[in-house]
PDB file of C-alpha atoms in Angstrom:
ATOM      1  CA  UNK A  25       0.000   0.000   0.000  1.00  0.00           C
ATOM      2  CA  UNK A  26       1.387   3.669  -0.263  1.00  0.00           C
ATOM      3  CA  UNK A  27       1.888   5.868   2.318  1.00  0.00           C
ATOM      4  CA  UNK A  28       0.560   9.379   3.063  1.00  0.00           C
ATOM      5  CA  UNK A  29       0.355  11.506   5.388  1.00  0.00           C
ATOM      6  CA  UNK A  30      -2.559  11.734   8.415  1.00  0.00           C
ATOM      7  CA  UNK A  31      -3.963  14.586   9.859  1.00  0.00           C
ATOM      8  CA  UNK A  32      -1.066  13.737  12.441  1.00  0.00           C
ATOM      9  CA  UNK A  33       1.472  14.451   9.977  1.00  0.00           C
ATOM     10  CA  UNK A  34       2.295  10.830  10.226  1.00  0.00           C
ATOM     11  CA  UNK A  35       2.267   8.176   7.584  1.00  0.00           C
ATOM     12  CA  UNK A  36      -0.801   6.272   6.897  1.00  0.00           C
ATOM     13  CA  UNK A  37      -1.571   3.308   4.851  1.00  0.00           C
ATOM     14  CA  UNK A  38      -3.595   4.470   1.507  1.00  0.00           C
ATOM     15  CA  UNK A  39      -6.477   1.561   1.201  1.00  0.00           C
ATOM     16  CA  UNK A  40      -5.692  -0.284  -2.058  1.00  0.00           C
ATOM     17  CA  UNK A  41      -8.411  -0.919  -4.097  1.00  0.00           C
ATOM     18  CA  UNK A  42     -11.527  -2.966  -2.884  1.00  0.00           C
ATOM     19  CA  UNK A  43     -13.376  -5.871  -5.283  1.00  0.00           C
ATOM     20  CA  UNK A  44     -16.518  -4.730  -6.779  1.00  0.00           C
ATOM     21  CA  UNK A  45     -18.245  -7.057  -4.840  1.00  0.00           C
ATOM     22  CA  UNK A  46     -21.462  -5.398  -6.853  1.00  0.00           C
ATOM     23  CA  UNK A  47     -19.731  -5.731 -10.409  1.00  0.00           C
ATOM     24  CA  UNK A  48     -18.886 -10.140  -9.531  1.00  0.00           C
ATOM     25  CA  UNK A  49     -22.333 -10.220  -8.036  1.00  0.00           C
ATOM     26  CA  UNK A  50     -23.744  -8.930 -11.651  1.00  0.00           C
ATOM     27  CA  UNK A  51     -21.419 -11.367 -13.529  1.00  0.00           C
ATOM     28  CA  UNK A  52     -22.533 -14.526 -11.548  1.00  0.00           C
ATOM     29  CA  UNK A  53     -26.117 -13.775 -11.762  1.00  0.00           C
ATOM     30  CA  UNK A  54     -25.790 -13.392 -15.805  1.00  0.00           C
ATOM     31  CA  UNK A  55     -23.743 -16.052 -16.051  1.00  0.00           C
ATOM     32  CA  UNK A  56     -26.233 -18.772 -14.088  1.00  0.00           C
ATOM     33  CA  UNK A  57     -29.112 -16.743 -16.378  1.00  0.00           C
ATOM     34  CA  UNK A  58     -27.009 -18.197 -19.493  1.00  0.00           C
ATOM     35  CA  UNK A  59     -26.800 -21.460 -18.352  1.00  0.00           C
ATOM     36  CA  UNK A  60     -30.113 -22.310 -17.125  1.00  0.00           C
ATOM     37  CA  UNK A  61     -31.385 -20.299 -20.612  1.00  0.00           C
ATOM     38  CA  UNK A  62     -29.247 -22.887 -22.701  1.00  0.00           C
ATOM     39  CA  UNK A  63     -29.904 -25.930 -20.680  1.00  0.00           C
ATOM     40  CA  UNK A  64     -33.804 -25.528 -20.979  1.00  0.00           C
ATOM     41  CA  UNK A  65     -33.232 -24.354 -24.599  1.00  0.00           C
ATOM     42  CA  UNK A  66     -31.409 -27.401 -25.526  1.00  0.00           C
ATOM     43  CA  UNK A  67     -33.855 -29.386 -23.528  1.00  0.00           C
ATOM     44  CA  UNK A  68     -37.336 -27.905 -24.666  1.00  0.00           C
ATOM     45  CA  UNK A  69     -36.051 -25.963 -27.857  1.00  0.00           C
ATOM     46  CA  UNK A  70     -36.470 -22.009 -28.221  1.00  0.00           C
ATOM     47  CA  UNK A  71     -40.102 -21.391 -28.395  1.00  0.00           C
ATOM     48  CA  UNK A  72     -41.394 -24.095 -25.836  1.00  0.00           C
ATOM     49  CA  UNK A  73     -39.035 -21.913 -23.108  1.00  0.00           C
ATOM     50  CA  UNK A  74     -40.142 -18.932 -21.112  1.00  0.00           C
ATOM     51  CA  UNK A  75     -38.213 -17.055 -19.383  1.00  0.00           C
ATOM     52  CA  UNK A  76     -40.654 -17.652 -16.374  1.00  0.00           C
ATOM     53  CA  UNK A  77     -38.520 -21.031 -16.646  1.00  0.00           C
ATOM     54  CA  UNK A  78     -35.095 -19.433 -17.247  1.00  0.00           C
ATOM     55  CA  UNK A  79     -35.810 -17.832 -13.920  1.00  0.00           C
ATOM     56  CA  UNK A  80     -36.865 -20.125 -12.068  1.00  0.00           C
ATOM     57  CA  UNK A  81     -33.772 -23.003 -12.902  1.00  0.00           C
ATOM     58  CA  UNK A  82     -31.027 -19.756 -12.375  1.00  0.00           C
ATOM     59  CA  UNK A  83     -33.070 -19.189  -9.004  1.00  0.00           C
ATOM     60  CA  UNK A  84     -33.323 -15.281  -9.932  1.00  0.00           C
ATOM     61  CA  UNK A  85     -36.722 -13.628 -10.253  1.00  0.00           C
ATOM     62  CA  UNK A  86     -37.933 -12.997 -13.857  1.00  0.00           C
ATOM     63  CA  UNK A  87     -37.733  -9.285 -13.082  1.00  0.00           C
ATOM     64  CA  UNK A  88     -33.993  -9.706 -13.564  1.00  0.00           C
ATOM     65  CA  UNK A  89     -33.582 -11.578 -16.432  1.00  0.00           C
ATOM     66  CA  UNK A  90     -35.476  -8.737 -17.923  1.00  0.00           C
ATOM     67  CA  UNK A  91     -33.640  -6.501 -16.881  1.00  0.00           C
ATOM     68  CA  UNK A  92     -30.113  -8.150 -17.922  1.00  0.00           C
ATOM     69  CA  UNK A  93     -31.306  -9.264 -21.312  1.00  0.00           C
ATOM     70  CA  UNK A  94     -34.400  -7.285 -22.314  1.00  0.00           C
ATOM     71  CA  UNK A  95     -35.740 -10.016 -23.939  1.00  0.00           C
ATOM     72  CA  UNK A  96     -35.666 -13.943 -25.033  1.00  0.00           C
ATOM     73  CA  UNK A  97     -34.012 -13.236 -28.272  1.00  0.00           C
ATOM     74  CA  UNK A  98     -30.914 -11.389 -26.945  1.00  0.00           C
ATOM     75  CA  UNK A  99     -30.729 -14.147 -24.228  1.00  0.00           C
ATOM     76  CA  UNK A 100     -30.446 -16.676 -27.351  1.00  0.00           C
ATOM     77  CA  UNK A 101     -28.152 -15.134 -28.599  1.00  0.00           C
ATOM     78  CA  UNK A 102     -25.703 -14.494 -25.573  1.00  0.00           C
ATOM     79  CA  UNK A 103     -26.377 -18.064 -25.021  1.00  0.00           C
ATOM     80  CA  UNK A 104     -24.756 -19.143 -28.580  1.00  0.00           C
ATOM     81  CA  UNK A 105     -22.173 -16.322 -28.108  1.00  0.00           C
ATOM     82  CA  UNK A 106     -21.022 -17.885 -24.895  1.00  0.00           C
ATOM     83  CA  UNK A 107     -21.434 -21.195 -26.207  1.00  0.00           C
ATOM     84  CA  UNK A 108     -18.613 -20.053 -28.977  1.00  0.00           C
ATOM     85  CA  UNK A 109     -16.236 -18.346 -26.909  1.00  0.00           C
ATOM     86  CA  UNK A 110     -16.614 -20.102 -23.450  1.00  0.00           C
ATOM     87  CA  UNK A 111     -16.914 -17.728 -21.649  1.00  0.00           C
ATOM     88  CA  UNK A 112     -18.465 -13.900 -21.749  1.00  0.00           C
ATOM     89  CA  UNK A 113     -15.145 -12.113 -22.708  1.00  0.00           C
ATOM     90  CA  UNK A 114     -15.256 -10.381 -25.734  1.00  0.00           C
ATOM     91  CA  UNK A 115     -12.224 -12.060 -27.107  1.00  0.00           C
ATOM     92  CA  UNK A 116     -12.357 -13.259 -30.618  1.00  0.00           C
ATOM     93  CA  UNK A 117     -11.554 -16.621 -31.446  1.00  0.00           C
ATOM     94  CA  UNK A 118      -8.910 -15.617 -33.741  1.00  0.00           C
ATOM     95  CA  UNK A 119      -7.499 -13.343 -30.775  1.00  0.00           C
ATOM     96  CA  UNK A 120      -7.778 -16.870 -28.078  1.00  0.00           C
ATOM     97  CA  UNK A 121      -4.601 -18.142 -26.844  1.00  0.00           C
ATOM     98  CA  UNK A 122      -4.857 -21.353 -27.765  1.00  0.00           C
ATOM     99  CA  UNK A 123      -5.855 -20.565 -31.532  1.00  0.00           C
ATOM    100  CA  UNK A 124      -2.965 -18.231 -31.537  1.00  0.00           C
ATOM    101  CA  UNK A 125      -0.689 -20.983 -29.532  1.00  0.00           C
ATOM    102  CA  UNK A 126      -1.739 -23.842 -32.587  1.00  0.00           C
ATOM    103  CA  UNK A 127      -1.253 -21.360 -35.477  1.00  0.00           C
ATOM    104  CA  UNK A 128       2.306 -21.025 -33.872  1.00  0.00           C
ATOM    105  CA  UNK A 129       3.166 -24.406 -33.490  1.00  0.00           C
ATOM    106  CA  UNK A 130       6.371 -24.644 -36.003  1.00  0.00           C
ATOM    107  CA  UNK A 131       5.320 -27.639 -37.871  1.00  0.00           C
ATOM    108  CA  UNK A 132       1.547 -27.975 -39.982  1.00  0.00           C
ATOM    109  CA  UNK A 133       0.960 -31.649 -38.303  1.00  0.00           C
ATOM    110  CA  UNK A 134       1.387 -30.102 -34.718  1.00  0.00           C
ATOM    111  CA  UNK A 135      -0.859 -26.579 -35.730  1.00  0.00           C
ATOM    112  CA  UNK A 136      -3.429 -29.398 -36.468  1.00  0.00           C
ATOM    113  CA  UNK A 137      -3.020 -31.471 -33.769  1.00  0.00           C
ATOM    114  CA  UNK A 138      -3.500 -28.226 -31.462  1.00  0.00           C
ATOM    115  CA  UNK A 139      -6.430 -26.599 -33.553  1.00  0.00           C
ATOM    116  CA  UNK A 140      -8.088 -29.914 -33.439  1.00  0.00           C
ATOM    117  CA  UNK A 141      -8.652 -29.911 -30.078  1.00  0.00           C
ATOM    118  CA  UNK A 142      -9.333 -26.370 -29.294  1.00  0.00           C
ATOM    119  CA  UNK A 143     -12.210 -26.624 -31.839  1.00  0.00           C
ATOM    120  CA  UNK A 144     -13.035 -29.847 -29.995  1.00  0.00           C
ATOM    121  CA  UNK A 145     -13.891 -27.746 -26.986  1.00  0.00           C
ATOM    122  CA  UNK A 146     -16.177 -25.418 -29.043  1.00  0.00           C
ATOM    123  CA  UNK A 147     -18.061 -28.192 -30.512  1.00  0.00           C
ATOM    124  CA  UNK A 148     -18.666 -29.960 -27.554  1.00  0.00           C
ATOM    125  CA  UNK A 149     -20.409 -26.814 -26.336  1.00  0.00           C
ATOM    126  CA  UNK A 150     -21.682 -25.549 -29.331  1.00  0.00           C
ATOM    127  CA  UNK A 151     -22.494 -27.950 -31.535  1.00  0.00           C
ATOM    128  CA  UNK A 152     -26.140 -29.262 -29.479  1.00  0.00           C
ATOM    129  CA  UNK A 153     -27.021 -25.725 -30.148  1.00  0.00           C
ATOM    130  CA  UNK A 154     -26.783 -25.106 -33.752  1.00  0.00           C
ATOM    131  CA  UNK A 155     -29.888 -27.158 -34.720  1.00  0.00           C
ATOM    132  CA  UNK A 156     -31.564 -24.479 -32.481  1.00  0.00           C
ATOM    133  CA  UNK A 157     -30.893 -21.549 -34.088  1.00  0.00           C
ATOM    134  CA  UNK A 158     -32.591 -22.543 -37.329  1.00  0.00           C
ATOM    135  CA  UNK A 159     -35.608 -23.676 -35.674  1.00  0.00           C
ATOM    136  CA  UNK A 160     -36.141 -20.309 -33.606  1.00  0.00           C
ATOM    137  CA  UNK A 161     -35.724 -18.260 -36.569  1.00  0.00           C
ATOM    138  CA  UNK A 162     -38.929 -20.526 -37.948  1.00  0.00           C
ATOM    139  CA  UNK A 163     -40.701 -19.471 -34.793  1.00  0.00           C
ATOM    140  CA  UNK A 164     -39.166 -15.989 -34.601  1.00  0.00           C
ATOM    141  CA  UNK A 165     -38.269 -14.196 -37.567  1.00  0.00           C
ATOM    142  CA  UNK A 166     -36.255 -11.218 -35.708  1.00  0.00           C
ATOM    143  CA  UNK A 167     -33.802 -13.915 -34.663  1.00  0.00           C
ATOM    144  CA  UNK A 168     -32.194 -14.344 -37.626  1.00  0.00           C
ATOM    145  CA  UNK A 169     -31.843 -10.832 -37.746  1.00  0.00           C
ATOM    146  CA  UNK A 170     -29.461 -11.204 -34.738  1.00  0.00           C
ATOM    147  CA  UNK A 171     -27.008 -13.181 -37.634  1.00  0.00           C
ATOM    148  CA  UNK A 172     -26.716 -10.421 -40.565  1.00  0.00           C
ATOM    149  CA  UNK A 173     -25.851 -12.113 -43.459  1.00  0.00           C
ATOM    150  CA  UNK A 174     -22.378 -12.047 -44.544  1.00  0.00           C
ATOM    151  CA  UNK A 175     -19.227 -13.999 -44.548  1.00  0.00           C
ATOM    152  CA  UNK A 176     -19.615 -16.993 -42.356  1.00  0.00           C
ATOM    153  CA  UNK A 177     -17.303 -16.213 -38.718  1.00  0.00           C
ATOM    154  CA  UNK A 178     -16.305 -19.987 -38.391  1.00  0.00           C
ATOM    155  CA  UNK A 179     -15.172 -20.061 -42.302  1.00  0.00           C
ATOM    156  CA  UNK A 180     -13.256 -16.512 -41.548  1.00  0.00           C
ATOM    157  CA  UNK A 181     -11.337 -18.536 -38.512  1.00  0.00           C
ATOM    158  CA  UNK A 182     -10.552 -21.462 -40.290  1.00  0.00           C
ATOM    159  CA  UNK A 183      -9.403 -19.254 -43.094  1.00  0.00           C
ATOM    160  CA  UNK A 184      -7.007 -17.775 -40.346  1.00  0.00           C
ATOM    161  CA  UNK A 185      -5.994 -21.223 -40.005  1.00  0.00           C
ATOM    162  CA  UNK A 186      -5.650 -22.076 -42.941  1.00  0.00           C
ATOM    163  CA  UNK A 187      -2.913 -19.402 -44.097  1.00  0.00           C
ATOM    164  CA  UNK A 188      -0.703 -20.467 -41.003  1.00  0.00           C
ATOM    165  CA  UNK A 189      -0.947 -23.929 -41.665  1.00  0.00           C
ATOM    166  CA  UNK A 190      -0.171 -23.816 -45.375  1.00  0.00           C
ATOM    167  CA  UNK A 191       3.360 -21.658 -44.728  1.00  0.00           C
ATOM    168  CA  UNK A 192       4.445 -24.681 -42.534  1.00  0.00           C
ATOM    169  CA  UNK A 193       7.380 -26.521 -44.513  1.00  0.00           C
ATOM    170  CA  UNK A 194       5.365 -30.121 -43.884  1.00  0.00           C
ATOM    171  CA  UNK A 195       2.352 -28.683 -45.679  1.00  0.00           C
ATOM    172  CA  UNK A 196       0.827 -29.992 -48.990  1.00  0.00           C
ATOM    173  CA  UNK A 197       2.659 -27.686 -51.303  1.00  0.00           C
ATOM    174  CA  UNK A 198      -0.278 -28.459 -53.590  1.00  0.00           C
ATOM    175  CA  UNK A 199      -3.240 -27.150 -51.577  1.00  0.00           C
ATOM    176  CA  UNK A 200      -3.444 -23.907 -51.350  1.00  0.00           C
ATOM    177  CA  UNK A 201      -5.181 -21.705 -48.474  1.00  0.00           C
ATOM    178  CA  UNK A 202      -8.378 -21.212 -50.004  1.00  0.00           C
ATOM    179  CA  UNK A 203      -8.434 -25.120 -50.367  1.00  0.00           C
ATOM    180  CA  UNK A 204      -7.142 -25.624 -46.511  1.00  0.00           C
ATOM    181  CA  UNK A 205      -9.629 -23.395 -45.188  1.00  0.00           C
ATOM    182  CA  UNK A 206     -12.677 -25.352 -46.946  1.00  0.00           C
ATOM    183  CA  UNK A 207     -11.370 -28.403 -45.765  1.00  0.00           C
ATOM    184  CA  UNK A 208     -11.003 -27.247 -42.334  1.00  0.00           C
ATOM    185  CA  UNK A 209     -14.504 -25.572 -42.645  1.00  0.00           C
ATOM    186  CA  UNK A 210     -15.972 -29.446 -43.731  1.00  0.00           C
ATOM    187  CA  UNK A 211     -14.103 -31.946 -41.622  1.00  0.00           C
ATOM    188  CA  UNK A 212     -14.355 -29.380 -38.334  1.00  0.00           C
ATOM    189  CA  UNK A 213     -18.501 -28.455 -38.523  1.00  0.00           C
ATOM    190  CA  UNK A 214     -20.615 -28.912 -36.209  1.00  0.00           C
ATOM    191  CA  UNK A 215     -22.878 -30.911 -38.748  1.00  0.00           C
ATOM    192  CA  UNK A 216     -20.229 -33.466 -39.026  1.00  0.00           C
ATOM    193  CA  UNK A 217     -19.248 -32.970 -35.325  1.00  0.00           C
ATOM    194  CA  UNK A 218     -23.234 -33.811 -34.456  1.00  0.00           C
ATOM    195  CA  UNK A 219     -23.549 -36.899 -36.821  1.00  0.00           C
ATOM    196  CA  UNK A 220     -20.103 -38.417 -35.262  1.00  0.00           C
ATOM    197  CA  UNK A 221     -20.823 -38.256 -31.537  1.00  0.00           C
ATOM    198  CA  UNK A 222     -24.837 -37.538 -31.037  1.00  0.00           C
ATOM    199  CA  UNK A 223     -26.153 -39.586 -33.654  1.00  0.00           C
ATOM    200  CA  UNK A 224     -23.229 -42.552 -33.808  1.00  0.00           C
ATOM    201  CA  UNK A 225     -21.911 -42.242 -30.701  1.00  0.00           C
ATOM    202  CA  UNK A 226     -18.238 -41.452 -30.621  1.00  0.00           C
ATOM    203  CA  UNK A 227     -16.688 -40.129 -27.922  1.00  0.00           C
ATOM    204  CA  UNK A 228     -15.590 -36.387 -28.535  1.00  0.00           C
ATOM    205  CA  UNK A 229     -11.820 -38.224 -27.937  1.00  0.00           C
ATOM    206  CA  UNK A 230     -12.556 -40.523 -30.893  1.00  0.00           C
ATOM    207  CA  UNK A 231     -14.038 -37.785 -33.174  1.00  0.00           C
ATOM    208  CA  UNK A 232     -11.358 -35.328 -32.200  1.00  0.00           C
ATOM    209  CA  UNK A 233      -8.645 -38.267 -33.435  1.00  0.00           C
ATOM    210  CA  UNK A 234     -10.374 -38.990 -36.540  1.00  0.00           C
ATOM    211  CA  UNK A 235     -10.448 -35.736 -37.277  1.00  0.00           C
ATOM    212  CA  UNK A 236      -7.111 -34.860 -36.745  1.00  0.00           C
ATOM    213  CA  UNK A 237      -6.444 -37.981 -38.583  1.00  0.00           C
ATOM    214  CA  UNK A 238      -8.177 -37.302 -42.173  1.00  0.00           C
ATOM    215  CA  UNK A 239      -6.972 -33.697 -41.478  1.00  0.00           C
ATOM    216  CA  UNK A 240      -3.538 -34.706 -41.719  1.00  0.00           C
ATOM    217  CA  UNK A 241      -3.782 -37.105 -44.632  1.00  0.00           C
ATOM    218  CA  UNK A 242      -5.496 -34.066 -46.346  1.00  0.00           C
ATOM    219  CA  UNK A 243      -3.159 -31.282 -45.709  1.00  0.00           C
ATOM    220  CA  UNK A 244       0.339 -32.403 -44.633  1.00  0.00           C
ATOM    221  CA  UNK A 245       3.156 -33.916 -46.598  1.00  0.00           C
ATOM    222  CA  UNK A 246       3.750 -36.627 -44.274  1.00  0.00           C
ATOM    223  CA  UNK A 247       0.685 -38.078 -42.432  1.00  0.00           C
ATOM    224  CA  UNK A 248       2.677 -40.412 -40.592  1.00  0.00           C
TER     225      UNK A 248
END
């Protein structure tokens, strides 16, 4: 702590700064309004969830869940953005450690091995959610509105990927990044992710293996 001077003339301890107890409070609450929100969403889908419910499964009163999200819509969608980054930071995926950590891994069969399982993580978060967002814009056109059209984010971050990976000296020297970044797009999607372990079974260990697997074969020199 620094010192200053009392009324005394005699040094006194200046109080260092004190938690905002207030601020944490706020955080906690929105956070345990997010994941009640995408448990029943997942659950009962969009429309068949008030936020009566929402309320009652974070333990807050409805009042607040009003007053943090306005609405069900921007709930939805803090749920998928959460979902996405794993937490409520507004770091981009591109701007992640561990996205930057595999795109600086020296060889293109290590990158791989490294974006493969940080995308793992997404998935197994994301992924149960994506069939959602289609069916609440059925039910609730102003959702999709939330979305504006436009380059696709996941196909921008795999094209990130994609132009690391393909400077790598053990990369295919006949794919190119456009190429790499549609191949990352396919093999790494949640549609694929979804058929793989919801529908067949796999473990996410298993997918994330084959994955990294046929990922390899496709874009490095030595797949061994």
């Amino acid at each position: 702590m620094d010192a200053v001077k009392g009324s005394d003339g005699q040094n006194a301890e200046r109080p260092g700064k004190r938690p905002d107890k207030r601020a944490e409070r706020s955080r906690r609450t929105r956070e345990n309004i997010v994941a009640a929100a995408r448990d029943l969403f997942v659950a009962q889908g969009y429309g068949a969830t008030s936020l009566q419910e929402v309320a009652d499964r974070a333990d807050v009163a409805v009042q607040t869940v009003y007053f943090v999200f306005r609405n069900k819509r921007a709930l939805f969608k803090d749920v998928v953005d959460t979902a996405i980054a794993g937490d409520a930071e507004a770091v981009a995926t591109m701007d992640r450690d561990w996205f930057r950590a595999a795109c600086a891994e020296p060889t293109a069969a290590g990158q791989l091995r490294a974006h493969v399982r940080g995308v793992r993580d997404i998935l197994g978060r994301v992924a149960p959610i994506i069939p959602l967002i289609a069916a609440a814009a059925a039910t609730d056109p102003e959702i999709a509105a939330q979305w504006p059209a436009g380059p696709d984010p996941r196909h921008t971050v795999q094209h990130a990927a994609a132009k690391a990976l393909t400077s790598k000296p053990d990369a295919r020297p006949d794919v190119d990044t456009d190429r790499a970044a549609d191949v990352l797009y396919g093999l790494l999607s949640p549609e694929l992710y979804l058929i793989f372990v919801r529908d067949r079974g796999w473990s996410p260990e298993a997918w994330e293996e084959w994955a990294c697997g046929a990922l390899t074969a496709q874009l490095c020199t030595d797949p061994g």
